[in-house]
mmCIF file of C-alpha atoms in Angstrom:
data_model
loop_
_atom_site.group_PDB
_atom_site.id
_atom_site.type_symbol
_atom_site.label_atom_id
_atom_site.label_comp_id
_atom_site.label_asym_id
_atom_site.label_seq_id
_atom_site.Cartn_x
_atom_site.Cartn_y
_atom_site.Cartn_z
ATOM 1 C CA MET A 17 0.295 0.348 -0.194
ATOM 2 C CA ALA A 18 2.096 2.534 1.114
ATOM 3 C CA SER A 19 4.607 1.685 -2.797
ATOM 4 C CA LYS A 20 1.204 2.565 -4.228
ATOM 5 C CA MET A 21 0.832 5.289 -2.595
ATOM 6 C CA TRP A 22 4.344 6.448 -3.247
ATOM 7 C CA ARG A 23 4.298 5.901 -6.378
ATOM 8 C CA CYS A 24 0.809 7.715 -7.125
ATOM 9 C CA PHE A 25 3.036 11.191 -4.729
ATOM 10 C CA LEU A 26 6.068 10.233 -7.316
ATOM 11 C CA CYS A 27 3.695 10.839 -10.420
ATOM 12 C CA TRP A 28 2.097 14.042 -8.893
ATOM 13 C CA PHE A 29 5.472 15.216 -7.741
ATOM 14 C CA LEU A 30 5.880 15.077 -11.508
ATOM 15 C CA TRP A 31 3.428 16.398 -13.053
ATOM 16 C CA ALA A 32 2.795 19.212 -10.594
ATOM 17 C CA GLY A 33 7.212 20.351 -11.252
ATOM 18 C CA TRP A 34 6.043 19.708 -15.170
ATOM 19 C CA GLN A 35 2.824 22.089 -15.447
ATOM 20 C CA ALA A 36 4.973 24.706 -13.154
ATOM 21 C CA CYS A 37 7.365 25.021 -15.562
ATOM 22 C CA ALA A 38 5.282 25.346 -18.139
ATOM 23 C CA ALA A 39 2.965 27.757 -16.462
ATOM 24 C CA GLU A 40 5.895 29.787 -16.456
ATOM 25 C CA SER A 41 7.270 29.003 -19.422
ATOM 26 C CA GLY A 42 5.372 32.282 -21.000
ATOM 27 C CA GLU A 43 5.886 33.123 -24.583
ATOM 28 C CA LEU A 44 9.010 33.139 -26.782
ATOM 29 C CA ILE A 45 8.961 34.828 -30.426
ATOM 30 C CA ILE A 46 11.711 32.814 -32.873
ATOM 31 C CA THR A 47 12.614 34.619 -35.845
ATOM 32 C CA TYR A 48 13.101 33.030 -39.437
ATOM 33 C CA THR A 49 14.196 33.370 -42.882
ATOM 34 C CA ASP A 50 12.451 31.858 -46.851
ATOM 35 C CA TYR A 51 15.005 29.130 -46.550
ATOM 36 C CA GLN A 52 13.035 26.111 -47.846
ATOM 37 C CA PRO A 53 13.070 23.411 -46.136
ATOM 38 C CA TYR A 54 14.493 24.539 -42.973
ATOM 39 C CA SER A 55 11.624 27.503 -42.897
ATOM 40 C CA TRP A 56 9.374 29.570 -44.652
ATOM 41 C CA GLU A 57 6.330 31.304 -45.154
ATOM 42 C CA VAL A 58 2.369 30.237 -46.572
ATOM 43 C CA ALA A 59 -0.509 32.013 -45.646
ATOM 44 C CA GLY A 60 0.951 34.190 -43.366
ATOM 45 C CA LYS A 61 1.784 30.493 -41.094
ATOM 46 C CA ALA A 62 5.817 29.824 -40.060
ATOM 47 C CA GLN A 63 6.350 26.442 -41.493
ATOM 48 C CA GLY A 64 9.467 24.309 -42.164
ATOM 49 C CA LEU A 65 12.207 22.018 -40.168
ATOM 50 C CA GLU A 66 13.072 24.053 -37.642
ATOM 51 C CA VAL A 67 9.532 25.391 -37.408
ATOM 52 C CA ASP A 68 8.479 21.438 -36.054
ATOM 53 C CA LEU A 69 11.642 20.795 -34.119
ATOM 54 C CA LEU A 70 11.064 23.752 -32.002
ATOM 55 C CA ASN A 71 7.283 23.386 -31.611
ATOM 56 C CA GLU A 72 8.219 19.688 -30.482
ATOM 57 C CA ALA A 73 10.991 20.586 -28.486
ATOM 58 C CA LEU A 74 9.960 23.891 -26.691
ATOM 59 C CA GLY A 75 6.880 23.971 -27.211
ATOM 60 C CA LYS A 76 5.446 19.935 -26.410
ATOM 61 C CA ARG A 77 8.007 19.361 -23.590
ATOM 62 C CA MET A 78 9.549 22.525 -22.355
ATOM 63 C CA GLY A 79 5.628 24.184 -22.466
ATOM 64 C CA TYR A 80 6.368 27.156 -24.151
ATOM 65 C CA THR A 81 4.085 29.188 -26.123
ATOM 66 C CA LEU A 82 6.131 29.873 -29.525
ATOM 67 C CA GLN A 83 5.459 32.744 -31.714
ATOM 68 C CA HIS A 84 7.143 32.288 -35.294
ATOM 69 C CA LYS A 85 8.483 35.144 -37.955
ATOM 70 C CA VAL A 86 9.787 34.627 -41.075
ATOM 71 C CA LEU A 87 12.037 37.746 -42.118
ATOM 72 C CA PRO A 88 14.131 38.666 -44.577
ATOM 73 C CA TRP A 89 17.515 37.174 -42.448
ATOM 74 C CA GLU A 90 19.641 39.835 -41.841
ATOM 75 C CA ARG A 91 16.565 41.614 -40.215
ATOM 76 C CA ALA A 92 15.574 38.015 -37.853
ATOM 77 C CA GLN A 93 18.957 38.604 -36.331
ATOM 78 C CA GLN A 94 18.499 41.848 -35.753
ATOM 79 C CA LEU A 95 15.631 41.255 -33.482
ATOM 80 C CA VAL A 96 17.424 39.239 -31.494
ATOM 81 C CA ARG A 97 20.316 41.153 -31.298
ATOM 82 C CA ASN A 98 17.946 44.343 -30.393
ATOM 83 C CA ASN A 99 16.326 42.209 -27.733
ATOM 84 C CA ASP A 100 12.747 42.388 -29.770
ATOM 85 C CA ALA A 101 12.647 38.120 -29.997
ATOM 86 C CA ASP A 102 14.186 35.563 -28.455
ATOM 87 C CA ALA A 103 15.646 33.468 -30.768
ATOM 88 C CA PHE A 104 17.093 31.768 -33.951
ATOM 89 C CA VAL A 105 18.471 28.955 -35.471
ATOM 90 C CA ALA A 106 22.139 28.881 -36.861
ATOM 91 C CA THR A 107 25.274 28.246 -37.030
ATOM 92 C CA ILE A 108 28.045 29.733 -34.244
ATOM 93 C CA ASN A 109 30.813 32.458 -35.511
ATOM 94 C CA ALA A 110 31.939 35.157 -33.860
ATOM 95 C CA GLU A 111 29.540 37.884 -34.495
ATOM 96 C CA ARG A 112 26.461 35.764 -33.712
ATOM 97 C CA ALA A 113 28.357 34.963 -30.102
ATOM 98 C CA ASN A 114 28.566 38.947 -29.111
ATOM 99 C CA TYR A 115 25.193 38.470 -28.255
ATOM 100 C CA THR A 116 23.777 34.913 -28.222
ATOM 101 C CA ASP A 117 23.931 32.215 -26.263
ATOM 102 C CA VAL A 118 24.001 28.783 -27.139
ATOM 103 C CA GLY A 119 23.994 24.983 -25.367
ATOM 104 C CA SER A 120 25.799 22.499 -26.532
ATOM 105 C CA GLU A 121 23.172 19.895 -28.518
ATOM 106 C CA PRO A 122 23.020 20.738 -32.439
ATOM 107 C CA LEU A 123 19.173 21.179 -33.309
ATOM 108 C CA THR A 124 19.934 20.424 -36.753
ATOM 109 C CA PHE A 125 22.760 20.133 -38.781
ATOM 110 C CA TRP A 126 24.573 22.141 -41.965
ATOM 111 C CA GLU A 127 25.938 19.892 -44.707
ATOM 112 C CA ILE A 128 26.862 21.627 -47.711
ATOM 113 C CA SER A 129 27.188 21.011 -50.574
ATOM 114 C CA LEU A 130 28.454 22.426 -54.569
ATOM 115 C CA TYR A 131 25.513 23.174 -57.475
ATOM 116 C CA PHE A 132 26.771 24.312 -61.314
ATOM 117 C CA ARG A 133 26.049 23.973 -64.599
ATOM 118 C CA LYS A 134 26.175 20.910 -65.963
ATOM 119 C CA GLY A 135 29.086 20.088 -67.239
ATOM 120 C CA ASP A 136 31.720 22.258 -65.454
ATOM 121 C CA ALA A 137 34.279 19.436 -64.746
ATOM 122 C CA ARG A 138 35.649 22.269 -62.209
ATOM 123 C CA PHE A 139 33.883 21.217 -59.607
ATOM 124 C CA GLU A 140 33.428 17.866 -59.041
ATOM 125 C CA GLN A 141 36.955 17.347 -57.433
ATOM 126 C CA ILE A 142 37.105 19.950 -55.047
ATOM 127 C CA LYS A 143 39.155 19.335 -51.541
ATOM 128 C CA SER A 144 39.073 22.638 -50.111
ATOM 129 C CA LEU A 145 37.303 25.088 -49.617
ATOM 130 C CA GLN A 146 40.352 27.484 -50.825
ATOM 131 C CA GLU A 147 39.772 25.931 -54.522
ATOM 132 C CA LEU A 148 36.829 27.912 -54.426
ATOM 133 C CA ALA A 149 38.204 31.559 -54.815
ATOM 134 C CA ALA A 150 38.984 31.303 -58.377
ATOM 135 C CA PHE A 151 35.184 31.210 -59.114
ATOM 136 C CA GLN A 152 32.316 33.399 -58.899
ATOM 137 C CA ILE A 153 30.383 32.502 -55.848
ATOM 138 C CA GLY A 154 26.606 32.953 -55.232
ATOM 139 C CA SER A 155 24.866 32.996 -51.710
ATOM 140 C CA LEU A 156 22.128 34.574 -49.596
ATOM 141 C CA LYS A 157 22.792 38.132 -48.008
ATOM 142 C CA GLY A 158 23.087 37.176 -43.951
ATOM 143 C CA ASN A 159 24.316 33.466 -44.571
ATOM 144 C CA GLY A 160 26.820 33.596 -41.532
ATOM 145 C CA TRP A 161 28.551 30.104 -43.110
ATOM 146 C CA SER A 162 29.797 32.064 -45.951
ATOM 147 C CA LYS A 163 30.283 35.249 -44.519
ATOM 148 C CA LYS A 164 32.890 33.127 -42.486
ATOM 149 C CA ASN A 165 34.271 30.468 -44.293
ATOM 150 C CA LEU A 166 33.986 32.954 -47.916
ATOM 151 C CA ALA A 167 35.894 35.638 -46.456
ATOM 152 C CA GLY A 168 38.466 37.286 -49.225
ATOM 153 C CA MET A 169 36.436 35.786 -51.772
ATOM 154 C CA LYS A 170 34.586 36.738 -54.717
ATOM 155 C CA VAL A 171 31.181 36.735 -53.371
ATOM 156 C CA GLU A 172 27.722 38.347 -55.039
ATOM 157 C CA TYR A 173 25.153 38.108 -52.034
ATOM 158 C CA VAL A 174 21.277 38.060 -53.154
ATOM 159 C CA ASN A 175 18.385 39.023 -50.278
ATOM 160 C CA LYS A 176 16.408 35.383 -51.905
ATOM 161 C CA MET A 177 17.388 32.204 -52.649
ATOM 162 C CA ALA A 178 15.372 31.276 -56.076
ATOM 163 C CA LEU A 179 17.104 34.629 -57.627
ATOM 164 C CA LEU A 180 20.794 31.419 -57.017
ATOM 165 C CA PRO A 181 19.762 29.266 -59.467
ATOM 166 C CA LYS A 182 19.011 31.620 -62.200
ATOM 167 C CA MET A 183 22.150 34.243 -61.636
ATOM 168 C CA LEU A 184 24.482 30.171 -62.516
ATOM 169 C CA LEU A 185 22.366 29.720 -65.976
ATOM 170 C CA LEU A 186 23.055 32.673 -66.593
ATOM 171 C CA GLY A 187 26.277 32.512 -66.240
ATOM 172 C CA ARG A 188 26.767 35.848 -63.633
ATOM 173 C CA ILE A 189 28.294 33.473 -60.958
ATOM 174 C CA ASP A 190 29.926 30.182 -61.250
ATOM 175 C CA VAL A 191 28.660 27.955 -58.444
ATOM 176 C CA ILE A 192 26.662 27.749 -55.324
ATOM 177 C CA PRO A 193 27.677 26.882 -51.939
ATOM 178 C CA ASP A 194 24.533 25.362 -49.753
ATOM 179 C CA ASN A 195 22.554 22.955 -48.008
ATOM 180 C CA PRO A 196 21.221 20.147 -50.119
ATOM 181 C CA TYR A 197 17.941 20.375 -47.657
ATOM 182 C CA VAL A 198 17.233 24.014 -49.222
ATOM 183 C CA MET A 199 19.233 23.677 -52.513
ATOM 184 C CA ARG A 200 17.363 20.206 -53.940
ATOM 185 C CA ASN A 201 13.700 22.015 -52.248
ATOM 186 C CA LEU A 202 14.473 25.003 -54.338
ATOM 187 C CA LEU A 203 15.748 23.444 -57.231
ATOM 188 C CA LEU A 204 12.227 21.128 -57.767
ATOM 189 C CA ASN A 205 10.128 24.163 -58.845
ATOM 190 C CA GLU A 206 13.143 25.342 -61.209
ATOM 191 C CA ALA A 207 12.702 25.340 -64.774
ATOM 192 C CA GLY A 208 16.447 24.518 -65.590
ATOM 193 C CA ALA A 209 17.105 22.751 -62.653
ATOM 194 C CA GLY A 210 18.203 19.596 -64.569
ATOM 195 C CA LYS A 211 21.203 21.554 -66.166
ATOM 196 C CA ILE A 212 22.456 21.950 -62.941
ATOM 197 C CA ASP A 213 24.772 19.606 -61.150
ATOM 198 C CA GLU A 214 25.398 18.641 -57.646
ATOM 199 C CA VAL A 215 28.664 17.129 -55.264
ATOM 200 C CA THR A 216 29.066 16.712 -52.006
ATOM 201 C CA PRO A 217 32.345 17.260 -51.429
ATOM 202 C CA GLY A 218 32.015 15.182 -47.636
ATOM 203 C CA PHE A 219 34.436 17.659 -44.963
ATOM 204 C CA LEU A 220 31.877 20.324 -44.963
ATOM 205 C CA ARG A 221 29.610 19.725 -41.979
ATOM 206 C CA GLU A 222 28.574 22.103 -39.255
ATOM 207 C CA GLY A 223 25.978 21.720 -36.497
ATOM 208 C CA MET A 224 23.223 24.579 -36.441
ATOM 209 C CA PHE A 225 22.228 25.918 -32.799
ATOM 210 C CA LEU A 226 19.034 27.465 -31.141
ATOM 211 C CA MET A 227 21.283 31.079 -31.008
ATOM 212 C CA ALA A 228 19.035 32.429 -27.709
ATOM 213 C CA GLY A 229 19.791 36.284 -27.286
ATOM 214 C CA LYS A 230 21.363 36.848 -24.179
ATOM 215 C CA HIS A 231 18.559 38.684 -22.467
ATOM 216 C CA SER A 232 16.102 36.647 -23.624
ATOM 217 C CA ALA A 233 13.959 34.088 -20.962
ATOM 218 C CA LEU A 234 14.655 31.388 -22.597
ATOM 219 C CA ASN A 235 18.866 31.945 -22.131
ATOM 220 C CA PRO A 236 19.019 30.282 -18.555
ATOM 221 C CA ARG A 237 16.995 27.436 -19.675
ATOM 222 C CA LEU A 238 19.352 25.982 -22.551
ATOM 223 C CA LYS A 239 21.525 23.308 -20.785
ATOM 224 C CA GLU A 240 17.483 21.902 -20.535
ATOM 225 C CA LEU A 241 16.895 22.278 -23.949
ATOM 226 C CA ASP A 242 20.364 19.938 -24.488
ATOM 227 C CA GLY A 243 18.396 17.497 -22.267
ATOM 228 C CA VAL A 244 15.293 17.427 -24.554
ATOM 229 C CA LEU A 245 16.523 17.365 -27.540
ATOM 230 C CA GLN A 246 19.247 14.562 -26.973
ATOM 231 C CA GLN A 247 15.735 12.406 -25.650
ATOM 232 C CA MET A 248 14.470 13.516 -29.418
ATOM 233 C CA LYS A 249 17.119 11.991 -30.597
ATOM 234 C CA LEU A 250 16.830 8.751 -28.908
ATOM 235 C CA ASP A 251 13.021 8.623 -29.103
ATOM 236 C CA GLY A 252 13.209 9.014 -33.004
ATOM 237 C CA SER A 253 11.274 12.432 -33.364
ATOM 238 C CA TRP A 254 13.621 13.976 -34.413
ATOM 239 C CA GLN A 255 14.828 12.136 -37.181
ATOM 240 C CA ARG A 256 11.076 11.629 -38.063
ATOM 241 C CA ILE A 257 10.748 15.445 -38.697
ATOM 242 C CA HIS A 258 13.718 15.144 -40.402
ATOM 243 C CA ASP A 259 12.878 12.560 -42.643
ATOM 244 C CA GLN A 260 10.115 14.465 -43.730
ATOM 245 C CA TYR A 261 11.707 16.939 -45.124
ATOM 246 C CA LYS A 262 14.364 15.291 -46.734
ATOM 247 C CA VAL A 263 14.501 15.669 -50.440
ATOM 248 C CA ARG A 264 16.488 13.272 -52.421
ATOM 249 C CA LYS A 265 19.409 13.657 -55.119
ATOM 250 C CA LYS A 266 18.303 13.063 -58.460
#
C-alpha cells in the first residue's frame, strides 16, 4: 500500500513540476528566414524543419508558447540582437556570439554541396574551400557560414534564394555552395534544374544551434533544451521530423 502511495505521489510530483515549468515558460519569439525546407511561410503561417523541431522541443516538451516570424535573414538576426525577439537557428560564428548564447546540442546540421552548371568539370574534384577562391560564388545575404568561410572570396549576395539558380544559369555566378536540403527543394520548382549539377565534397558539415539572445527568458534553460534534444534523438522523433523534409538527389 505504501509503495502504491509513493508511486502516486511521485507521479503527482513530476506532473506538478512539469505544469509549473510550463506555466513559467511563457511566450518566445523565434525568427527565421525564407529558407526551404528549414523554414518558410504560407498564408502567414511559418512552417518547415526548424519550426517543427522547435514546436516539439520548446512547445510540447518545455511548455513554451511560440511565435514564429519569417523575415529577411539580416532582420531576423537584428531582432534578436536588439532584444525584440528571443532566438533564431544558425551556425555559430564570432559575430553572433557577441549577442547570443547557445547550448551544446545542435538542433540540426548544416551540410554543404556545390551547385554548378552541368558539364563544368572544375567542381567535381574540389578538395578544399580555398579552391573556390578562383570562382564567382553566389550566396544568400546574411548567410553566416558564407561570411565566415568565404571571407575574401568573390561572393555575390542576394536577398532571396530563388535568385541563385537563375544567376547560375545566366553565367553571372559559377557556383553555389549551400545546403542540399535547401537547394534540392529549391530546384524542384526551377525550370532549368536539369542544367544544374550537384557534388557533395563530404568535408563540410556544421551544427546549427538555437541561438538565444543574451537577455531572452530562454537563456537560463538552454541546458534543459540540450537534454530535450538528446531525448528526441534517442526516441526517434528528431529523425522522423528530418525525414519529412528530406529531398533526395535526382
